[in-house]
CSV table of C-alpha atoms and ligand atoms in Angstrom, one decimal:
chain,number,residue,atom,x,y,z
Z,1,MET,CA,5.7,10.4,-20.5
Z,2,GLU,CA,2.4,9.7,-22.2
Z,3,ARG,CA,1.1,6.2,-22.9
Z,4,LEU,CA,-1.2,5.2,-25.6
Z,5,ILE,CA,-3.5,2.3,-24.8
Z,6,LYS,CA,-5.4,0.5,-27.6
Z,7,PRO,CA,-8.3,-1.9,-27.1
Z,8,LEU,CA,-7.5,-5.6,-26.8
Z,9,SER,CA,-9.7,-8.6,-27.7
Z,10,LYS,CA,-7.5,-11.1,-25.8
Z,11,LEU,CA,-5.1,-11.2,-22.9
Z,12,SER,CA,-3.2,-14.4,-22.1
Z,13,GLY,CA,-0.1,-15.6,-20.3
Z,14,ARG,CA,1.6,-15.9,-16.9
Z,15,VAL,CA,2.8,-13.0,-14.8
Z,16,LEU,CA,5.2,-13.0,-11.9
Z,17,VAL,CA,3.9,-9.9,-10.1
Z,18,PRO,CA,6.4,-7.6,-8.4
Z,19,PRO,CA,7.2,-8.1,-4.7
Z,20,ASP,CA,5.0,-6.6,-2.1
Z,21,LYS,CA,5.5,-2.9,-1.4
Z,22,SER,CA,4.1,-2.9,2.2
Z,23,ILE,CA,6.2,-5.9,3.2
Z,24,THR,CA,9.4,-4.5,1.7
Z,25,HIS,CA,9.0,-1.2,3.6
Z,26,ARG,CA,8.5,-3.2,6.8
Z,27,ALA,CA,11.4,-5.6,6.2
Z,28,LEU,CA,13.7,-2.7,5.8
Z,29,ILE,CA,12.6,-1.0,8.9
Z,30,LEU,CA,12.5,-4.1,11.2
Z,31,SER,CA,15.9,-5.1,9.9
Z,32,ALA,CA,17.3,-1.7,10.8
Z,33,LEU,CA,15.9,-2.1,14.3
Z,34,ALA,CA,17.1,-5.7,14.7
Z,35,GLU,CA,20.3,-7.0,16.3
Z,36,GLY,CA,22.5,-8.5,13.6
Z,37,THR,CA,22.4,-8.6,9.8
Z,38,SER,CA,19.2,-9.3,7.9
Z,39,THR,CA,18.7,-10.1,4.3
Z,40,ILE,CA,15.7,-9.2,2.2
Z,41,GLU,CA,15.2,-11.7,-0.7
Z,42,THR,CA,13.3,-10.4,-3.7
Z,43,PRO,CA,12.6,-6.9,-2.3
Z,44,LEU,CA,10.4,-4.5,-4.3
Z,45,GLU,CA,13.0,-2.5,-6.2
Z,46,ALA,CA,10.7,0.5,-6.7
Z,47,GLU,CA,10.8,4.2,-5.7
Z,48,ASP,CA,8.7,4.1,-2.6
Z,49,CYS,CA,10.8,1.3,-1.0
Z,50,ARG,CA,14.0,3.2,-2.0
Z,51,SER,CA,12.7,6.2,-0.1
Z,52,THR,CA,12.5,4.1,3.1
Z,53,ALA,CA,15.9,2.5,2.4
Z,54,HIS,CA,17.5,6.0,1.9
Z,55,GLY,CA,15.8,7.3,5.0
Z,56,LEU,CA,17.3,4.4,7.1
Z,57,GLN,CA,20.8,5.0,5.5
Z,58,SER,CA,20.6,8.7,6.6
Z,59,LEU,CA,19.9,7.4,10.1
Z,60,GLY,CA,23.2,5.5,10.0
Z,61,CYS,CA,22.0,2.1,8.8
Z,62,GLN,CA,24.2,0.2,6.3
Z,63,ILE,CA,22.3,-1.4,3.4
Z,64,ASP,CA,23.9,-3.3,0.6
Z,65,PHE,CA,21.7,-3.3,-2.6
Z,66,GLN,CA,22.3,-6.4,-4.8
Z,67,PRO,CA,19.8,-7.3,-7.5
Z,68,LYS,CA,17.0,-9.3,-5.8
Z,69,GLN,CA,18.8,-9.2,-2.5
Z,70,TRP,CA,19.3,-6.4,0.0
Z,71,THR,CA,21.4,-6.8,3.2
Z,72,VAL,CA,20.7,-4.6,6.2
Z,73,LYS,CA,23.0,-4.3,9.2
Z,74,GLY,CA,20.7,-3.8,12.1
Z,75,ARG,CA,21.5,-1.0,14.6
Z,76,GLY,CA,19.3,-2.4,17.4
Z,77,LEU,CA,16.5,-0.3,18.9
Z,78,TRP,CA,18.8,2.5,20.2
Z,79,GLY,CA,21.5,2.7,17.6
Z,80,LEU,CA,20.0,5.1,15.0
Z,81,MET,CA,22.0,8.3,14.5
Z,82,LYS,CA,20.8,11.9,13.9
Z,83,PRO,CA,20.6,12.5,10.2
Z,84,ARG,CA,22.6,15.4,8.7
Z,85,GLY,CA,19.6,16.9,6.9
Z,86,PRO,CA,15.9,16.3,6.3
Z,87,LEU,CA,14.8,12.8,5.3
Z,88,ASP,CA,13.1,13.0,1.9
Z,89,CYS,CA,10.3,10.5,1.8
Z,90,GLY,CA,9.5,11.2,-1.9
Z,91,ASN,CA,6.0,10.1,-2.7
Z,92,SER,CA,5.7,7.6,0.1
Z,93,GLY,CA,3.2,8.0,2.8
Z,94,THR,CA,4.2,4.6,4.3
Z,95,THR,CA,7.8,5.8,4.6
Z,96,MET,CA,6.9,9.0,6.4
Z,97,ARG,CA,4.3,7.5,8.7
Z,98,LEU,CA,6.3,4.4,9.7
Z,99,LEU,CA,9.6,6.3,10.1
Z,100,SER,CA,7.7,8.7,12.4
Z,101,GLY,CA,7.0,5.9,14.8
Z,102,LEU,CA,10.6,5.0,15.3
Z,103,LEU,CA,11.9,8.6,15.2
Z,104,ALA,CA,9.5,9.5,18.0
Z,105,ALA,CA,11.6,7.3,20.3
Z,106,GLN,CA,15.0,8.8,19.4
Z,107,ASP,CA,16.6,11.6,21.5
Z,108,PHE,CA,17.2,13.8,18.5
Z,109,VAL,CA,15.2,16.0,16.2
Z,110,THR,CA,14.4,14.9,12.7
Z,111,ASP,CA,12.8,16.7,9.8
Z,112,LEU,CA,10.8,14.7,7.3
Z,113,THR,CA,9.7,16.0,3.9
Z,114,GLY,CA,8.4,14.7,0.6
Z,115,ASP,CA,7.2,15.6,-2.9
Z,116,ALA,CA,4.3,17.9,-3.7
Z,117,SER,CA,1.7,15.0,-3.3
Z,118,LEU,CA,3.1,13.8,0.0
Z,119,CYS,CA,3.2,17.4,1.4
Z,120,LYS,CA,-0.6,17.5,0.9
Z,121,ARG,CA,-1.3,14.3,2.9
Z,122,PRO,CA,-2.4,14.5,6.6
Z,123,MET,CA,0.2,13.5,9.2
Z,124,ASP,CA,-1.8,14.6,12.2
Z,125,ARG,CA,-3.2,11.1,12.3
Z,126,VAL,CA,0.3,9.7,13.3
Z,127,ALA,CA,1.3,12.8,15.3
Z,128,ARG,CA,-1.7,12.5,17.7
Z,129,PRO,CA,-0.9,9.1,19.2
Z,130,LEU,CA,2.9,9.7,19.1
Z,131,GLU,CA,2.4,13.0,20.9
Z,132,GLN,CA,0.3,11.2,23.5
Z,133,MET,CA,3.3,8.8,24.0
Z,134,GLY,CA,5.6,11.8,24.7
Z,135,ALA,CA,7.1,13.0,21.3
Z,136,ARG,CA,6.7,16.5,20.0
Z,137,MET,CA,5.6,16.9,16.4
Z,138,THR,CA,5.4,20.1,14.4
Z,139,MET,CA,3.7,20.2,11.0
Z,140,THR,CA,2.6,22.9,8.5
Z,141,GLY,CA,-0.8,24.1,9.6
Z,142,GLY,CA,-0.7,21.5,12.3
Z,143,LYS,CA,-1.3,18.8,9.8
Z,144,PHE,CA,0.9,18.6,6.7
Z,145,PRO,CA,4.6,17.8,5.9
Z,146,PRO,CA,7.3,19.0,6.3
Z,147,LEU,CA,7.2,17.4,9.7
Z,148,THR,CA,9.6,17.9,12.6
Z,149,ILE,CA,9.8,15.2,15.2
Z,150,ASN,CA,11.3,16.0,18.6
Z,151,GLY,CA,11.7,12.4,19.9
Z,152,THR,CA,12.3,11.2,23.4
Z,153,ARG,CA,13.8,8.0,24.9
Z,154,ASN,CA,11.2,8.2,27.6
Z,155,LEU,CA,8.2,7.3,25.4
Z,156,LYS,CA,5.3,5.9,27.3
Z,157,PRO,CA,2.9,3.1,26.2
Z,158,ILE,CA,-0.7,4.2,25.3
Z,159,ASP,CA,-4.2,2.8,24.9
Z,160,TRP,CA,-5.2,4.3,21.6
Z,161,LYS,CA,-8.5,3.9,19.7
Z,162,ASN,CA,-8.0,5.2,16.2
Z,163,PRO,CA,-11.1,6.6,14.4
Z,164,VAL,CA,-10.0,5.2,11.0
Z,165,SER,CA,-8.6,1.8,10.0
Z,166,SER,CA,-5.0,2.6,8.9
Z,167,ALA,CA,-2.1,0.2,8.7
Z,168,GLN,CA,0.3,3.1,8.5
Z,169,VAL,CA,-0.9,4.7,11.8
Z,170,LYS,CA,-1.1,1.3,13.5
Z,171,SER,CA,2.5,0.5,12.4
Z,172,ALA,CA,3.8,3.9,13.5
Z,173,VAL,CA,2.3,3.3,17.0
Z,174,LEU,CA,3.6,-0.3,17.2
Z,175,LEU,CA,7.1,0.8,16.1
Z,176,ALA,CA,7.1,3.5,18.8
Z,177,ALA,CA,5.7,1.0,21.4
Z,178,LEU,CA,8.7,-1.3,20.9
Z,179,HIS,CA,10.8,1.3,22.7
Z,180,THR,CA,8.5,1.7,25.8
Z,181,ILE,CA,8.2,-0.1,29.1
Z,182,GLY,CA,4.8,-1.6,29.4
Z,183,GLU,CA,1.9,-2.6,27.1
Z,184,THR,CA,0.5,-0.5,24.3
Z,185,ILE,CA,-3.0,-1.2,23.1
Z,186,TYR,CA,-4.1,-0.1,19.6
Z,187,GLU,CA,-7.6,-0.5,18.3
Z,188,GLU,CA,-9.1,0.4,14.9
Z,189,PRO,CA,-12.7,0.1,13.6
Z,190,PHE,CA,-11.9,-2.8,11.2
Z,191,LEU,CA,-8.6,-4.7,11.0
Z,192,SER,CA,-6.2,-3.1,8.5
Z,193,ARG,CA,-3.4,-5.0,6.7
Z,194,ASP,CA,-1.5,-7.0,9.4
Z,195,HIS,CA,2.0,-7.4,8.0
Z,196,THR,CA,3.6,-5.4,10.8
Z,197,GLU,CA,2.1,-7.7,13.4
Z,198,ARG,CA,3.1,-10.8,11.6
Z,199,MET,CA,6.6,-9.6,10.9
Z,200,LEU,CA,7.2,-8.3,14.5
Z,201,SER,CA,6.1,-11.7,15.8
Z,202,ALA,CA,8.7,-13.3,13.5
Z,203,CYS,CA,11.3,-11.1,15.1
Z,204,GLY,CA,10.4,-12.4,18.5
Z,205,VAL,CA,8.3,-9.4,19.7
Z,206,ASN,CA,5.4,-10.1,22.0
Z,207,VAL,CA,2.5,-8.8,19.9
Z,208,ARG,CA,-1.0,-10.2,20.2
Z,209,ARG,CA,-4.2,-9.6,18.3
Z,210,GLU,CA,-7.8,-9.7,19.5
Z,211,GLY,CA,-10.0,-8.8,16.6
Z,212,ALA,CA,-9.0,-5.3,15.5
Z,213,ARG,CA,-7.3,-4.7,18.8
Z,214,ILE,CA,-3.5,-5.2,19.0
Z,215,ARG,CA,-1.4,-5.5,22.2
Z,216,LEU,CA,2.3,-5.0,22.2
Z,217,ALA,CA,4.5,-5.4,25.3
Z,218,GLY,CA,7.7,-3.3,25.3
Z,219,PRO,CA,10.6,-3.0,25.5
Z,220,ALA,CA,11.5,-5.3,22.7
Z,221,ARG,CA,14.6,-6.8,21.1
Z,222,LEU,CA,14.3,-7.8,17.5
Z,223,LYS,CA,16.1,-10.8,16.0
Z,224,ALA,CA,17.6,-10.4,12.6
Z,225,GLN,CA,15.8,-12.3,9.8
Z,226,THR,CA,16.0,-13.6,6.3
Z,227,TRP,CA,12.9,-12.1,4.7
Z,228,ARG,CA,11.3,-13.4,1.6
Z,229,VAL,CA,8.9,-11.0,0.0
Z,230,PRO,CA,5.9,-12.5,-1.8
Z,231,GLY,CA,4.2,-10.9,-4.9
Z,232,ASP,CA,2.1,-7.8,-4.3
Z,233,PHE,CA,-1.7,-8.5,-4.4
Z,234,SER,CA,-2.3,-4.8,-5.2
Z,235,SER,CA,-0.1,-5.1,-8.3
Z,236,ALA,CA,-1.7,-8.4,-9.3
Z,237,ALA,CA,-5.1,-6.7,-9.1
Z,238,PHE,CA,-4.6,-4.8,-12.3
Z,239,PHE,CA,-4.2,-8.0,-14.3
Z,240,ILE,CA,-7.0,-9.7,-12.4
Z,241,ALA,CA,-9.3,-6.9,-13.4
Z,242,ALA,CA,-8.0,-6.7,-17.0
Z,243,ALA,CA,-8.4,-10.5,-17.5
Z,244,LEU,CA,-12.0,-10.3,-16.2
Z,245,LEU,CA,-12.9,-7.5,-18.6
Z,246,VAL,CA,-11.1,-8.4,-21.8
Z,247,LYS,CA,-12.7,-11.0,-24.0
Z,248,GLU,CA,-11.0,-14.4,-24.4
Z,249,SER,CA,-8.6,-13.9,-21.5
Z,250,HIS,CA,-6.7,-16.5,-19.5
Z,251,VAL,CA,-4.1,-15.1,-17.2
Z,252,THR,CA,-2.2,-16.7,-14.3
Z,253,LEU,CA,-0.7,-14.4,-11.6
Z,254,GLU,CA,2.1,-16.3,-9.9
Z,255,SER,CA,3.2,-16.2,-6.2
Z,256,VAL,CA,0.7,-13.6,-5.1
Z,257,ASN,CA,0.4,-12.7,-1.4
Z,258,LEU,CA,-3.1,-13.8,-0.4
Z,259,ASN,CA,-3.1,-12.4,3.1
Z,260,PRO,CA,-6.8,-12.0,3.9
Z,261,THR,CA,-6.3,-8.4,5.1
Z,262,ARG,CA,-5.2,-7.7,1.5
Z,263,THR,CA,-7.5,-9.7,-0.7
Z,264,GLY,CA,-10.9,-7.9,-0.3
Z,265,PHE,CA,-10.9,-7.2,-4.0
Z,266,LEU,CA,-11.1,-11.0,-4.7
Z,267,SER,CA,-14.0,-11.4,-2.3
Z,268,VAL,CA,-15.8,-8.4,-3.9
Z,269,LEU,CA,-15.2,-9.6,-7.4
Z,270,THR,CA,-16.6,-13.1,-6.4
Z,271,ALA,CA,-19.7,-11.4,-5.0
Z,272,MET,CA,-20.1,-9.6,-8.3
Z,273,GLY,CA,-20.1,-12.9,-10.1
Z,274,ALA,CA,-16.5,-13.6,-11.1
Z,275,ALA,CA,-15.1,-17.1,-10.9
Z,276,ILE,CA,-11.5,-16.8,-9.9
Z,277,ASP,CA,-9.3,-19.8,-9.0
Z,278,VAL,CA,-6.5,-20.0,-6.5
Z,279,ALA,CA,-3.9,-22.8,-6.8
Z,280,ASN,CA,-0.6,-23.9,-5.3
Z,281,SER,CA,-1.2,-22.2,-2.0
Z,282,ASN,CA,1.7,-22.2,0.4
Z,283,ASP,CA,3.4,-20.0,3.0
Z,284,VAL,CA,6.2,-17.5,2.2
Z,285,GLY,CA,7.7,-15.7,5.2
Z,286,GLY,CA,4.6,-16.1,7.3
Z,287,GLU,CA,2.2,-14.9,4.6
Z,288,PRO,CA,-0.2,-17.1,2.6
Z,289,VAL,CA,0.8,-17.1,-1.1
Z,290,GLY,CA,-0.7,-18.7,-4.2
Z,291,ASN,CA,-1.3,-18.5,-7.9
Z,292,VAL,CA,-4.5,-16.6,-9.1
Z,293,ILE,CA,-6.1,-17.8,-12.3
Z,294,VAL,CA,-8.5,-15.6,-14.1
Z,295,ARG,CA,-10.5,-16.2,-17.3
Z,296,GLY,CA,-12.5,-13.5,-19.0
Z,297,PRO,CA,-14.9,-12.1,-19.9
Z,298,ALA,CA,-16.9,-12.4,-16.7
Z,299,ARG,CA,-20.6,-11.6,-16.3
Z,300,LEU,CA,-20.6,-9.2,-13.4
Z,301,LYS,CA,-23.4,-7.5,-11.4
Z,302,GLY,CA,-23.2,-4.3,-9.4
Z,303,ILE,CA,-22.7,-4.4,-5.6
Z,304,THR,CA,-22.8,-2.2,-2.6
Z,305,LEU,CA,-19.4,-2.2,-0.9
Z,306,LYS,CA,-19.6,-2.9,2.9
Z,307,LYS,CA,-17.7,-0.6,5.3
Z,308,ALA,CA,-16.0,-3.5,6.9
Z,309,ASP,CA,-14.5,-4.6,3.6
Z,310,VAL,CA,-12.9,-1.2,2.7
Z,311,PRO,CA,-9.6,-1.6,4.6
Z,312,HIS,CA,-9.0,-5.0,2.8
Z,313,LEU,CA,-9.2,-3.4,-0.7
Z,314,ILE,CA,-8.3,0.2,0.0
Z,315,ASP,CA,-5.8,0.5,-2.8
Z,316,GLU,CA,-8.0,-1.5,-5.3
Z,317,ILE,CA,-11.0,0.8,-5.1
Z,318,PRO,CA,-10.1,3.0,-8.1
Z,319,LEU,CA,-9.7,-0.3,-10.1
Z,320,LEU,CA,-13.0,-1.5,-8.7
Z,321,ALA,CA,-14.6,1.6,-10.2
Z,322,VAL,CA,-13.3,0.6,-13.6
Z,323,VAL,CA,-14.7,-3.0,-13.2
Z,324,ALA,CA,-18.1,-1.6,-12.0
Z,325,THR,CA,-18.6,0.3,-15.3
Z,326,GLN,CA,-18.9,-3.1,-16.9
Z,327,ALA,CA,-21.2,-4.7,-14.3
Z,328,GLN,CA,-24.9,-5.0,-14.7
Z,329,GLY,CA,-26.7,-2.6,-12.3
Z,330,THR,CA,-25.5,-0.1,-9.8
Z,331,THR,CA,-22.3,-0.3,-7.8
Z,332,VAL,CA,-22.2,1.9,-4.6
Z,333,LEU,CA,-18.7,2.5,-3.3
Z,334,ASP,CA,-19.4,4.5,-0.2
Z,335,ASP,CA,-17.3,5.1,3.0
Z,336,VAL,CA,-14.2,5.4,0.9
Z,337,GLY,CA,-13.4,9.0,1.9
Z,338,GLU,CA,-9.8,7.9,2.7
Z,339,LEU,CA,-9.2,7.8,-1.0
Z,340,ARG,CA,-9.3,11.6,-1.0
Z,341,VAL,CA,-6.0,11.7,0.9
Z,342,LYS,CA,-4.0,9.1,-1.0
Z,343,GLU,CA,-1.3,10.0,-3.6
Z,344,SER,CA,-4.1,12.0,-5.3
Z,345,ASP,CA,-7.7,12.5,-4.6
Z,346,ARG,CA,-8.6,9.2,-6.1
Z,347,ILE,CA,-12.3,9.6,-6.0
Z,348,HIS,CA,-12.2,12.8,-8.0
Z,349,ALA,CA,-9.5,11.4,-10.4
Z,350,MET,CA,-11.5,8.3,-11.2
Z,351,VAL,CA,-14.8,10.2,-11.6
Z,352,GLN,CA,-13.2,12.7,-14.0
Z,353,ASN,CA,-11.4,10.1,-16.0
Z,354,LEU,CA,-14.1,7.5,-16.3
Z,355,SER,CA,-16.7,10.2,-17.1
Z,356,SER,CA,-14.5,11.4,-20.0
Z,357,MET,CA,-14.6,7.8,-21.3
Z,358,GLY,CA,-18.4,7.7,-21.3
Z,359,ALA,CA,-19.0,5.9,-17.9
Z,360,SER,CA,-22.0,6.7,-15.8
Z,361,ILE,CA,-20.3,7.6,-12.6
Z,362,LYS,CA,-21.3,10.1,-9.9
Z,363,GLU,CA,-19.0,11.6,-7.2
Z,364,THR,CA,-20.3,11.8,-3.6
Z,365,GLU,CA,-18.5,13.3,-0.7
Z,366,THR,CA,-17.4,9.9,0.5
Z,367,GLY,CA,-17.4,7.8,-2.6
Z,368,MET,CA,-18.7,7.0,-6.1
Z,369,ILE,CA,-21.9,5.5,-7.5
Z,370,ILE,CA,-21.5,3.7,-10.9
Z,371,ALA,CA,-24.3,2.5,-13.2
Z,372,GLY,CA,-23.4,-0.2,-15.7
Z,373,PRO,CA,-22.7,-1.7,-18.1
Z,374,THR,CA,-21.6,1.2,-20.2
Z,375,PRO,CA,-19.4,1.0,-23.3
Z,376,LEU,CA,-16.2,3.1,-22.7
Z,377,HIS,CA,-14.5,5.1,-25.4
Z,378,GLY,CA,-10.9,6.3,-25.6
Z,379,ALA,CA,-10.1,9.7,-24.2
Z,380,VAL,CA,-7.1,11.8,-22.9
Z,381,VAL,CA,-7.0,11.0,-19.2
Z,382,ASP,CA,-5.0,12.3,-16.3
Z,383,SER,CA,-2.9,9.9,-14.1
Z,384,CYS,CA,-2.6,12.8,-11.6
Z,385,CYS,CA,1.0,11.4,-11.2
Z,386,ASP,CA,-0.6,8.7,-9.1
Z,387,HIS,CA,0.6,5.1,-9.9
Z,388,ARG,CA,-2.7,3.4,-9.1
Z,389,ILE,CA,-4.7,5.9,-11.2
Z,390,ALA,CA,-2.4,5.4,-14.2
Z,391,MET,CA,-2.6,1.6,-14.0
Z,392,SER,CA,-6.4,1.6,-13.4
Z,393,MET,CA,-6.9,3.8,-16.4
Z,394,ALA,CA,-4.7,1.5,-18.5
Z,395,VAL,CA,-7.2,-1.3,-17.7
Z,396,ALA,CA,-10.1,1.0,-18.7
Z,397,GLY,CA,-8.2,1.7,-22.0
Z,398,LEU,CA,-8.0,-2.0,-22.8
Z,399,ILE,CA,-11.8,-2.3,-23.0
Z,400,ALA,CA,-12.5,1.2,-24.6
Z,401,SER,CA,-13.1,1.7,-28.2
Z,402,GLY,CA,-10.5,3.9,-29.9
Z,403,GLU,CA,-7.3,5.2,-28.2
Z,404,THR,CA,-6.7,6.2,-24.6
Z,405,HIS,CA,-3.9,8.5,-23.8
Z,406,ILE,CA,-2.6,8.5,-20.2
Z,407,ASN,CA,-0.3,11.3,-19.1
Z,408,GLN,CA,2.7,11.2,-16.8
Z,409,CYS,CA,2.9,7.4,-16.8
Z,410,GLU,CA,6.3,7.2,-15.3
Z,411,CYS,CA,4.6,7.3,-11.9
Z,412,VAL,CA,4.1,3.5,-12.1
Z,413,SER,CA,7.8,3.3,-10.9
Z,414,ILE,CA,6.4,4.0,-7.4
Z,415,SER,CA,5.1,0.4,-7.0
Z,416,PHE,CA,5.3,-1.5,-10.4
Z,417,PRO,CA,8.2,-0.2,-12.5
Z,418,GLN,CA,7.7,-3.0,-15.2
Z,419,PHE,CA,4.0,-2.5,-15.5
Z,420,TRP,CA,3.9,-1.4,-19.2
Z,421,GLU,CA,6.3,-4.2,-20.3
Z,422,THR,CA,4.3,-6.8,-18.3
Z,423,LEU,CA,1.1,-5.7,-20.0
Z,424,ASP,CA,2.9,-6.0,-23.4
Z,425,THR,CA,3.8,-9.6,-22.7
Z,426,LEU,CA,0.1,-10.6,-22.2
Z,427,LYS,CA,-1.1,-9.1,-25.5
I,501,S3P,C1,-0.2,0.9,3.5
I,501,S3P,C2,-1.4,1.1,4.1
I,501,S3P,C3,-2.5,1.8,3.4
I,501,S3P,C4,-2.4,1.7,1.9
I,501,S3P,C5,-1.0,2.1,1.5
I,501,S3P,C6,0.1,1.1,2.1
I,501,S3P,C7,0.9,0.2,4.3
I,501,S3P,O1,-2.6,3.1,3.8
I,501,S3P,O2,-3.3,2.5,1.3
I,501,S3P,O3,-0.9,2.0,0.0
I,501,S3P,O4,1.8,-0.3,3.7
I,501,S3P,O5,0.8,0.3,5.5
I,501,S3P,P1,-3.5,3.6,5.1
I,501,S3P,O6,-2.7,3.1,6.3
I,501,S3P,O7,-3.4,5.1,5.0
I,501,S3P,O8,-4.8,3.0,4.9
C-alpha cells in the first residue's frame, strides 16, 4: 500500500501513543516462564508482539487475547513443550533473540525462522554466548536464520563481555541464566535498554546492575504478575519530531515511557536547541512515565552524536537524520553501524530517501553526515518494508514541498498499527 503525504503548516492535539513493544515482548515471555497466571494490561497489539505470543503458544503456553488485556498461564521454567514445527518469528528480531535464550535451556531441539528481512539479520551474536553456556546452535552460513537450537537442561552460567551494546543479546543471556546454577555476569560497552532487568526484579529474580555490568543468580523462580505496559517512547518519537519541525505545532504525547535507557532522543533534541516539556510524571509497572509536550517550530543546531548515547536512541536514529536536515550546521551520526543490521539497512535507506528529497546527506561506513538546513521536496521514497523507515519518511514528507509517496506502508503494523490514523487526527 502506497501513502501520499502532503506538507502541513500546523500539527496540534493529544496522542495516546501505543503501548511499548519491548515491554510487551518481555511481559509475554516472563509470564510464560512464571508460576501462575499473569495478565498483561494494555499490551501492544501489533505484529511483532503477536510473533512472540504465537511462538510461546507453540511451546505449550496458553494465552487468552482479549482487547487491551492478555492473560498468560505460566508454565514455570521447566514446563515448555517441544513445538510441532518451526517457530515463525516473522519480522521480529526481539522474538528470535529472546526466545533463543529460553530455548537454549530446554532439552529439545527447536527451529526458528522468520521473514526475508529477519533471515538477513545476524544471530551469531546470541549464539556465541548461548553456545558457551552449553547449547548447540546451527545457522545458515554460521550466522543467519533459520536457526536450530539444540538446548540442554545443564546450561552453565557465564561471564560474558559483549562487544556491542544490545538489549536483545543481554536479554537472551539473562533468560538462559535463569535456568543455571550459579551467577552469570553480562557486560556491555554502554548500558542498553534495561526493561528485562527491571521486569525480572519485579518477578523476584536476584538480578543486580553495576553500571553496564549485570549479575544474575540462578536458578530462579518467577512470580506471576499483573503487567501494565506504558506508551512506547519510540512511537512517540515520530510525533515529537513532527511537532518540532512543522510550523505552529502544539502536540501532547500522553503516558509515554520515559525510562532513561530509552529517551536519548529527548536529550539529543535538547542539545540541538529544542525546548520539550515533560509533565505528570509517575511510575507505571516499575517504569517512569509522563506526558511529553512539544511546540514547533524549533530552532535547531547540528550536533555530533556521542557513542555512549547511541544505545539510548538506537531506533530513533533514522528519525534524527530527518530532524538534522532542518538543523543549522553539520550533524555527525557516527558509530551507528548497528543500523545496517536492523529490519533494513537503515543508514542506506535514509541516505537514499533523504537525498531524493533534496537533503545534503552523506553515507559513511558507520553512519551519516548531514548538513542543514535544507528545504526538502516531495519524492517517491522506499520504506524498505521497514516500519521505522516508513514513519521517519512520513515526518520528512510533512515538511517537504509537494507530494511524498511512500511505498509498502502497511509495515507500520509491526509496531504502530494506527500510525496513519493518528497522524490524521493531528492535522
Ligand atoms: C530491542 C532492542 C534493540 C532495538 C529493538 C528492540 C529490544 O535492538 O533496536 O528495536 O526490545 O530488546 P538491539 O538489542 O539489537 O540493539
